[in-house]
Amino acid sequence: MDIESKITSAFAKLGQRNTEQRRIIFEKLIELGHTGEAFSAENFWQELRKTNPRIGRATIFRLIEKLEELKALERINFADGSHCFRICSCEGHHHHLTCTECRRIIELDYCIPEEQISAIQKQANFEIDGHSLTFFGRCEDCQKKDKQ
Amino acid sequence: MDIESKITSAFAKLGQRNTEQRRIIFEKLIELGHTGEAFSAENFWQELRKTNPRIGRATIFRLIEKLEELKALERINFADGSHCFRICSCEGHHHHLTCTECRRIIELDYCIPEEQISAIQKQANFEIDGHSLTFFGRCEDCQKKDKQ
DNA sequence: ATAATTGCAAACTGTTTGCAGCACG
DNA sequence: CGTGCTGCAAACAGTTTGCAATTAT
């Protein structure tokens, strides 16, 4: 499933009305999906209002929330506690590697082995239904920069 | 190293002056360390001002920040994006399991195998210097509650 | 004395909400 | 023409900051 159909199907599941705002947001997300660029909600809003001055902040927040639930968007946490959103090209469950200097994000297909999770589950008597994992470090470019 | 000496040594590293506020915060942290209770910064402040009305919010935030750097406190992230602090009894690096219903926190000694991290490092050409991992689920008690 | 530390209040960031009105179907 | 969706502005939560006053050493 490519990025375009991922977003398209999320919008289809979304709700009843095909409003102009949704079309605008859709277009922008397709664009961001292709470049792989990450964005904050505020950030995304600022970007959109350049061309569409009357679009409301709340509309963006409300839609981002829904798209996150539908897993069309992923929330990515940085080491400093801040976060941003991103449309990932990886299908299914995965994790990220983030650069603490330039905030570059890399998708990883690594995940914790299923048997480890069930061992933890059994040991703690929990019913585990998710986890969040992010690696922090310095990317290739930032390492080079620092050596100079 | 027990909780008491963990906090004591963090305070020793802290700075020059042994102020009354630090003593008050120290006492409260010892208490929270023993019960294992988690707290937000705001929360912690509200609790302290009951007995010490003139303690400032900023003092708490400033000190919590430093204690986190000194690894006397740990920041724990929940599934909904909120977070709290906690004094953990585990020594060294570890992770947590949090209940999405009652917010109970369990310390886990599981961690991602070193060789996996270096494989990721090599593959992505990153210099990994940390990671965050939290498992989400429902604790024993909340599972029971729901079955009733 | 003097510099670290604090309290206060105001500012700030990121997000949510209530509600009246718009516009999609 | 009904109601889902939106814009607005205000409220909110959590945190940070500037600065003058306080206080440990």
Tab-separated table of C-alpha atoms (C1' of nucleotides) in Angstrom:
chain	number	residue	atom	x	y	z
A	1	MET	CA	0.000	0.000	0.000
A	2	ASP	CA	1.537	3.287	-1.030
A	3	ILE	CA	1.296	6.561	0.823
A	4	GLU	CA	-1.394	7.982	-1.394
A	5	SER	CA	-3.802	5.106	-0.886
A	6	LYS	CA	-2.983	4.967	2.808
A	7	ILE	CA	-4.176	8.526	3.228
A	8	THR	CA	-7.045	8.135	0.814
A	9	SER	CA	-8.446	5.175	2.693
A	10	ALA	CA	-8.036	6.947	6.036
A	11	PHE	CA	-10.058	9.877	4.709
A	12	ALA	CA	-12.669	7.484	3.408
A	13	LYS	CA	-13.058	5.975	6.882
A	14	LEU	CA	-13.120	9.379	8.437
A	15	GLY	CA	-16.653	10.611	8.326
A	16	GLN	CA	-19.473	11.637	6.127
A	17	ARG	CA	-18.628	14.961	4.626
A	18	ASN	CA	-16.141	15.827	1.988
A	19	THR	CA	-15.490	19.406	2.971
A	20	GLU	CA	-13.120	21.847	1.384
A	21	GLN	CA	-10.926	21.852	4.511
A	22	ARG	CA	-10.521	18.126	4.343
A	23	ARG	CA	-9.521	18.349	0.712
A	24	ILE	CA	-6.919	20.984	1.543
A	25	ILE	CA	-5.537	18.945	4.408
A	26	PHE	CA	-5.562	15.820	2.271
A	27	GLU	CA	-3.510	17.499	-0.437
A	28	LYS	CA	-0.948	18.755	2.038
A	29	LEU	CA	-0.631	15.359	3.675
A	30	ILE	CA	-0.004	13.666	0.357
A	31	GLU	CA	2.769	16.152	-0.222
A	32	LEU	CA	4.280	15.608	3.246
A	33	GLY	CA	3.904	11.894	2.837
A	34	HIS	CA	6.020	11.946	-0.277
A	35	THR	CA	8.776	14.108	1.120
A	36	GLY	CA	8.683	12.202	4.417
A	37	GLU	CA	8.771	15.479	6.283
A	38	ALA	CA	7.642	15.523	9.901
A	39	PHE	CA	5.488	18.300	11.322
A	40	SER	CA	3.830	19.518	14.478
A	41	ALA	CA	0.122	20.280	14.499
A	42	GLU	CA	0.761	23.993	14.977
A	43	ASN	CA	3.375	23.936	12.290
A	44	PHE	CA	1.048	22.209	9.850
A	45	TRP	CA	-1.631	24.789	10.533
A	46	GLN	CA	0.753	27.713	9.945
A	47	GLU	CA	1.754	26.166	6.669
A	48	LEU	CA	-1.814	25.715	5.478
A	49	ARG	CA	-3.013	29.175	6.399
A	50	LYS	CA	-0.435	30.759	4.152
A	51	THR	CA	-2.577	29.684	1.230
A	52	ASN	CA	-5.869	29.319	3.102
A	53	PRO	CA	-6.079	32.122	5.663
A	54	ARG	CA	-9.483	31.155	6.968
A	55	ILE	CA	-8.697	27.608	7.999
A	56	GLY	CA	-9.047	27.114	11.756
A	57	ARG	CA	-6.478	25.733	14.123
A	58	ALA	CA	-9.028	23.509	15.815
A	59	THR	CA	-9.926	21.870	12.525
A	60	ILE	CA	-6.323	20.777	12.136
A	61	PHE	CA	-6.043	19.431	15.653
A	62	ARG	CA	-9.327	17.594	15.364
A	63	LEU	CA	-8.399	15.989	12.097
A	64	ILE	CA	-4.882	15.065	13.133
A	65	GLU	CA	-6.299	13.315	16.165
A	66	LYS	CA	-8.628	11.240	14.032
A	67	LEU	CA	-5.973	10.417	11.478
A	68	GLU	CA	-3.699	9.260	14.251
A	69	GLU	CA	-6.402	6.922	15.525
A	70	LEU	CA	-6.776	5.574	12.013
A	71	LYS	CA	-3.017	5.073	11.947
A	72	ALA	CA	-2.556	7.229	8.881
A	73	LEU	CA	-0.338	9.496	10.951
A	74	GLU	CA	2.256	8.519	13.492
A	75	ARG	CA	3.280	10.467	16.501
A	76	ILE	CA	7.029	10.489	16.965
A	77	ASN	CA	8.616	11.378	20.298
A	78	PHE	CA	11.979	13.059	20.593
A	79	ALA	CA	14.493	12.666	23.393
A	80	ASP	CA	13.623	16.076	24.818
A	81	GLY	CA	9.986	15.145	25.289
A	82	SER	CA	8.673	17.041	22.294
A	83	HIS	CA	6.918	15.295	19.466
A	84	CYS	CA	5.802	15.599	15.894
A	85	PHE	CA	3.691	13.738	13.349
A	86	ARG	CA	4.670	11.914	10.236
A	87	ILE	CA	3.254	9.792	7.486
A	88	CYS	CA	5.399	6.717	7.396
A	89	SER	CA	6.070	4.643	4.348
A	90	CYS	CA	6.632	1.478	6.392
A	91	GLU	CA	3.556	-0.666	6.468
A	92	GLY	CA	2.391	-1.980	9.798
A	93	HIS	CA	4.056	-1.713	13.151
A	94	HIS	CA	7.514	-0.218	13.344
A	95	HIS	CA	9.740	2.145	15.303
A	96	HIS	CA	12.015	5.116	14.811
A	97	LEU	CA	15.478	6.387	15.214
A	98	THR	CA	15.687	10.131	15.762
A	99	CYS	CA	18.660	12.459	15.597
A	100	THR	CA	18.975	14.577	18.729
A	101	GLU	CA	20.684	17.317	16.782
A	102	CYS	CA	18.849	17.788	13.492
A	103	ARG	CA	15.723	15.787	14.343
A	104	ARG	CA	16.060	13.558	11.345
A	105	ILE	CA	13.799	10.537	11.570
A	106	ILE	CA	14.607	7.074	10.292
A	107	GLU	CA	12.051	4.285	10.110
A	108	LEU	CA	13.224	0.982	11.516
A	109	ASP	CA	11.667	-2.364	10.920
A	110	TYR	CA	13.113	-3.695	14.139
A	111	CYS	CA	10.684	-4.650	16.856
A	112	ILE	CA	10.866	-6.458	20.162
A	113	PRO	CA	10.442	-10.205	19.683
A	114	GLU	CA	6.928	-11.456	20.311
A	115	GLU	CA	8.124	-14.056	22.784
A	116	GLN	CA	9.803	-11.389	24.903
A	117	ILE	CA	6.576	-9.456	25.088
A	118	SER	CA	4.593	-12.479	26.141
A	119	ALA	CA	7.223	-13.322	28.736
A	120	ILE	CA	6.912	-9.836	30.219
A	121	GLN	CA	3.170	-10.095	30.046
A	122	LYS	CA	3.156	-13.366	31.949
A	123	GLN	CA	5.701	-12.240	34.511
A	124	ALA	CA	3.924	-8.980	35.356
A	125	ASN	CA	0.437	-10.369	34.925
A	126	PHE	CA	-0.397	-7.577	32.519
A	127	GLU	CA	-2.333	-7.699	29.299
A	128	ILE	CA	0.063	-5.824	27.057
A	129	ASP	CA	-1.600	-4.138	24.124
A	130	GLY	CA	1.083	-1.837	22.882
A	131	HIS	CA	4.464	-0.308	23.363
A	132	SER	CA	6.447	2.676	22.277
A	133	LEU	CA	10.087	2.482	21.329
A	134	THR	CA	12.336	5.197	19.997
A	135	PHE	CA	16.076	5.250	19.604
A	136	PHE	CA	17.979	8.493	20.061
A	137	GLY	CA	21.298	9.371	18.581
A	138	ARG	CA	23.227	11.395	16.069
A	139	CYS	CA	22.786	10.860	12.373
A	140	GLU	CA	25.552	10.423	9.854
A	141	ASP	CA	25.516	14.072	8.819
A	142	CYS	CA	25.589	15.444	12.345
A	143	GLN	CA	28.471	13.171	13.252
A	144	LYS	CA	30.428	14.553	10.305
A	145	LYS	CA	29.522	18.113	11.191
A	146	ASP	CA	30.911	17.685	14.696
A	147	LYS	CA	34.174	16.226	13.563
A	148	GLN	CA	34.995	19.244	11.461
B	1	MET	CA	22.177	1.311	46.497
B	2	ASP	CA	18.903	1.970	48.248
B	3	ILE	CA	16.483	4.766	47.487
B	4	GLU	CA	17.583	6.939	50.355
B	5	SER	CA	21.231	7.034	49.360
B	6	LYS	CA	20.280	7.443	45.702
B	7	ILE	CA	18.486	10.672	46.525
B	8	THR	CA	21.029	11.770	49.079
B	9	SER	CA	23.869	11.472	46.605
B	10	ALA	CA	21.888	13.306	43.926
B	11	PHE	CA	21.339	16.195	46.311
B	12	ALA	CA	25.012	16.175	47.180
B	13	LYS	CA	25.903	16.554	43.510
B	14	LEU	CA	23.310	19.217	43.066
B	15	GLY	CA	24.890	22.479	44.002
B	16	GLN	CA	26.324	24.503	46.791
B	17	ARG	CA	23.557	25.574	49.058
B	18	ASN	CA	21.562	23.540	51.474
B	19	THR	CA	18.391	25.602	51.517
B	20	GLU	CA	15.234	24.914	53.421
B	21	GLN	CA	13.319	24.279	50.171
B	22	ARG	CA	15.776	21.601	49.186
B	23	ARG	CA	15.389	19.941	52.539
B	24	ILE	CA	11.616	19.969	52.189
B	25	ILE	CA	11.767	18.537	48.684
B	26	PHE	CA	14.308	15.978	49.787
B	27	GLU	CA	12.058	14.724	52.578
B	28	LYS	CA	9.087	14.412	50.283
B	29	LEU	CA	11.098	12.544	47.682
B	30	ILE	CA	12.321	10.043	50.227
B	31	GLU	CA	8.717	9.433	51.123
B	32	LEU	CA	7.621	9.042	47.503
B	33	GLY	CA	10.626	6.872	46.827
B	34	HIS	CA	9.540	4.436	49.486
B	35	THR	CA	5.924	4.229	48.442
B	36	GLY	CA	6.929	4.092	44.789
B	37	GLU	CA	4.256	6.635	43.978
B	38	ALA	CA	4.531	8.553	40.730
B	39	PHE	CA	3.802	12.260	40.491
B	40	SER	CA	3.639	15.158	38.090
B	41	ALA	CA	5.617	18.317	38.787
B	42	GLU	CA	2.444	20.326	39.352
B	43	ASN	CA	1.071	17.600	41.533
B	44	PHE	CA	4.206	17.473	43.631
B	45	TRP	CA	4.064	21.216	44.136
B	46	GLN	CA	0.436	21.166	45.215
B	47	GLU	CA	1.281	18.498	47.735
B	48	LEU	CA	4.200	20.432	49.197
B	49	ARG	CA	2.405	23.719	49.490
B	50	LYS	CA	-0.196	22.192	51.753
B	51	THR	CA	2.417	22.189	54.475
B	52	ASN	CA	4.683	24.905	53.029
B	53	PRO	CA	2.498	27.567	51.480
B	54	ARG	CA	5.347	29.779	50.417
B	55	ILE	CA	7.216	27.295	48.267
B	56	GLY	CA	7.315	28.391	44.634
B	57	ARG	CA	6.250	26.363	41.643
B	58	ALA	CA	9.362	27.315	39.710
B	59	THR	CA	11.586	25.972	42.470
B	60	ILE	CA	9.978	22.572	42.043
B	61	PHE	CA	10.296	22.584	38.275
B	62	ARG	CA	13.900	23.717	38.439
B	63	LEU	CA	14.844	21.065	40.932
B	64	ILE	CA	12.965	18.261	39.206
B	65	GLU	CA	14.803	19.083	36.006
B	66	LYS	CA	18.157	18.815	37.728
B	67	LEU	CA	17.273	15.626	39.543
B	68	GLU	CA	16.189	14.089	36.284
B	69	GLU	CA	19.544	14.953	34.737
B	70	LEU	CA	21.228	13.326	37.710
B	71	LYS	CA	19.041	10.294	37.103
B	72	ALA	CA	17.569	10.390	40.584
B	73	LEU	CA	14.166	10.839	39.003
B	74	GLU	CA	12.760	9.103	35.978
B	75	ARG	CA	10.271	10.475	33.559
B	76	ILE	CA	7.644	7.919	32.635
B	77	ASN	CA	5.489	8.337	29.558
B	78	PHE	CA	1.963	7.062	29.304
B	79	ALA	CA	0.164	5.826	26.230
B	80	ASP	CA	-1.892	9.021	25.981
B	81	GLY	CA	1.210	11.202	25.742
B	82	SER	CA	1.124	12.457	29.316
B	83	HIS	CA	3.945	11.774	31.711
B	84	CYS	CA	4.957	11.707	35.336
B	85	PHE	CA	8.050	11.301	37.464
B	86	ARG	CA	9.094	8.525	39.729
B	87	ILE	CA	11.961	7.387	41.892
B	88	CYS	CA	12.729	3.892	40.770
B	89	SER	CA	14.157	1.186	42.953
B	90	CYS	CA	15.795	-0.590	40.011
B	91	GLU	CA	19.408	0.305	39.704
B	92	GLY	CA	20.727	1.274	36.311
B	93	HIS	CA	18.967	1.253	33.006
B	94	HIS	CA	15.493	-0.241	32.837
B	95	HIS	CA	12.038	0.235	31.364
B	96	HIS	CA	8.417	0.326	32.408
B	97	LEU	CA	5.088	-1.250	31.940
B	98	THR	CA	2.166	1.116	32.515
B	99	CYS	CA	-1.505	0.394	32.963
B	100	THR	CA	-3.651	2.413	30.595
B	101	GLU	CA	-6.551	2.324	33.028
B	102	CYS	CA	-5.210	2.972	36.518
B	103	ARG	CA	-1.750	4.222	35.526
B	104	ARG	CA	0.032	1.694	37.661
B	105	ILE	CA	3.708	1.476	36.845
B	106	ILE	CA	5.831	-1.655	36.917
B	107	GLU	CA	9.599	-1.602	36.599
B	108	LEU	CA	10.996	-4.100	34.137
B	109	ASP	CA	14.536	-5.262	33.920
B	110	TYR	CA	14.079	-6.192	30.274
B	111	CYS	CA	16.067	-4.255	27.734
B	112	ILE	CA	16.801	-4.536	24.055
B	113	PRO	CA	19.851	-6.737	23.442
B	114	GLU	CA	23.056	-4.805	22.949
B	115	GLU	CA	23.789	-6.584	19.666
B	116	GLN	CA	20.461	-5.466	18.247
B	117	ILE	CA	21.253	-1.880	19.074
B	118	SER	CA	24.650	-2.052	17.455
B	119	ALA	CA	23.127	-3.696	14.394
B	120	ILE	CA	20.636	-0.844	14.060
B	121	GLN	CA	23.410	1.627	14.633
B	122	LYS	CA	25.487	0.150	11.889
B	123	GLN	CA	22.631	-0.212	9.445
B	124	ALA	CA	21.386	3.364	9.840
B	125	ASN	CA	24.826	4.882	10.304
B	126	PHE	CA	23.718	6.510	13.518
B	127	GLU	CA	25.533	6.878	16.790
B	128	ILE	CA	22.831	5.663	19.153
B	129	ASP	CA	23.134	7.050	22.632
B	130	GLY	CA	19.797	6.196	24.137
B	131	HIS	CA	16.323	4.883	23.694
B	132	SER	CA	12.975	5.012	25.335
B	133	LEU	CA	10.763	1.998	25.701
B	134	THR	CA	7.447	1.681	27.469
B	135	PHE	CA	4.904	-1.092	27.366
B	136	PHE	CA	1.221	-0.284	27.655
B	137	GLY	CA	-1.481	-2.566	28.886
B	138	ARG	CA	-3.918	-3.416	31.624
B	139	CYS	CA	-2.748	-4.538	35.012
B	140	GLU	CA	-4.001	-7.545	36.907
B	141	ASP	CA	-6.467	-5.523	38.977
B	142	CYS	CA	-7.957	-3.669	36.028
B	143	GLN	CA	-8.410	-6.918	34.127
B	144	LYS	CA	-10.367	-8.323	37.041
B	145	LYS	CA	-12.424	-5.171	37.380
B	146	ASP	CA	-13.521	-5.422	33.766
B	147	LYS	CA	-14.542	-9.035	33.993
B	148	GLN	CA	-17.028	-8.344	36.753
C	1	DA	C1'	29.348	40.680	51.663
C	2	DT	C1'	28.080	38.298	47.682
C	3	DA	C1'	26.479	35.039	44.757
C	4	DA	C1'	23.299	31.138	44.689
C	5	DT	C1'	18.677	30.331	45.234
C	6	DT	C1'	14.038	31.504	45.589
C	7	DG	C1'	8.974	33.428	44.962
C	8	DC	C1'	6.125	35.711	42.197
C	9	DA	C1'	3.705	36.881	38.320
C	10	DA	C1'	3.620	37.063	33.739
C	11	DA	C1'	4.602	34.882	29.469
C	12	DC	C1'	4.612	31.014	26.646
C	13	DT	C1'	3.645	26.513	24.092
C	14	DG	C1'	0.687	23.294	22.703
C	15	DT	C1'	-3.836	21.840	22.849
C	16	DT	C1'	-8.941	21.684	23.871
C	17	DT	C1'	-13.589	23.414	24.125
C	18	DG	C1'	-18.167	25.805	23.565
C	19	DC	C1'	-20.849	27.647	20.520
C	20	DA	C1'	-22.930	30.079	16.725
C	21	DG	C1'	-23.057	29.677	11.888
C	22	DC	C1'	-21.839	27.572	7.503
C	23	DA	C1'	-22.315	24.284	3.819
C	24	DC	C1'	-22.462	19.329	2.318
C	25	DG	C1'	-25.488	15.890	0.958
D	1	DC	C1'	-33.087	21.593	5.261
D	2	DG	C1'	-30.824	18.992	8.942
D	3	DT	C1'	-26.665	18.042	11.091
D	4	DG	C1'	-21.792	17.292	10.568
D	5	DC	C1'	-18.162	20.237	10.302
D	6	DT	C1'	-15.926	24.545	10.917
D	7	DG	C1'	-13.884	29.187	12.698
D	8	DC	C1'	-13.254	31.815	16.363
D	9	DA	C1'	-11.921	33.155	20.710
D	10	DA	C1'	-11.412	31.949	25.087
D	11	DA	C1'	-9.911	28.549	28.332
D	12	DC	C1'	-6.768	25.349	29.653
D	13	DA	C1'	-2.466	22.465	31.283
D	14	DG	C1'	1.978	22.289	31.901
D	15	DT	C1'	6.095	24.662	31.933
D	16	DT	C1'	9.541	28.533	31.593
D	17	DT	C1'	11.373	33.069	32.445
D	18	DG	C1'	12.851	37.708	34.279
D	19	DC	C1'	13.707	39.918	38.112
D	20	DA	C1'	13.860	41.637	42.681
D	21	DA	C1'	14.161	39.818	47.296
D	22	DT	C1'	16.035	36.442	50.246
D	23	DT	C1'	19.440	33.663	52.462
D	24	DA	C1'	23.424	30.289	52.921
D	25	DT	C1'	28.052	30.444	53.286
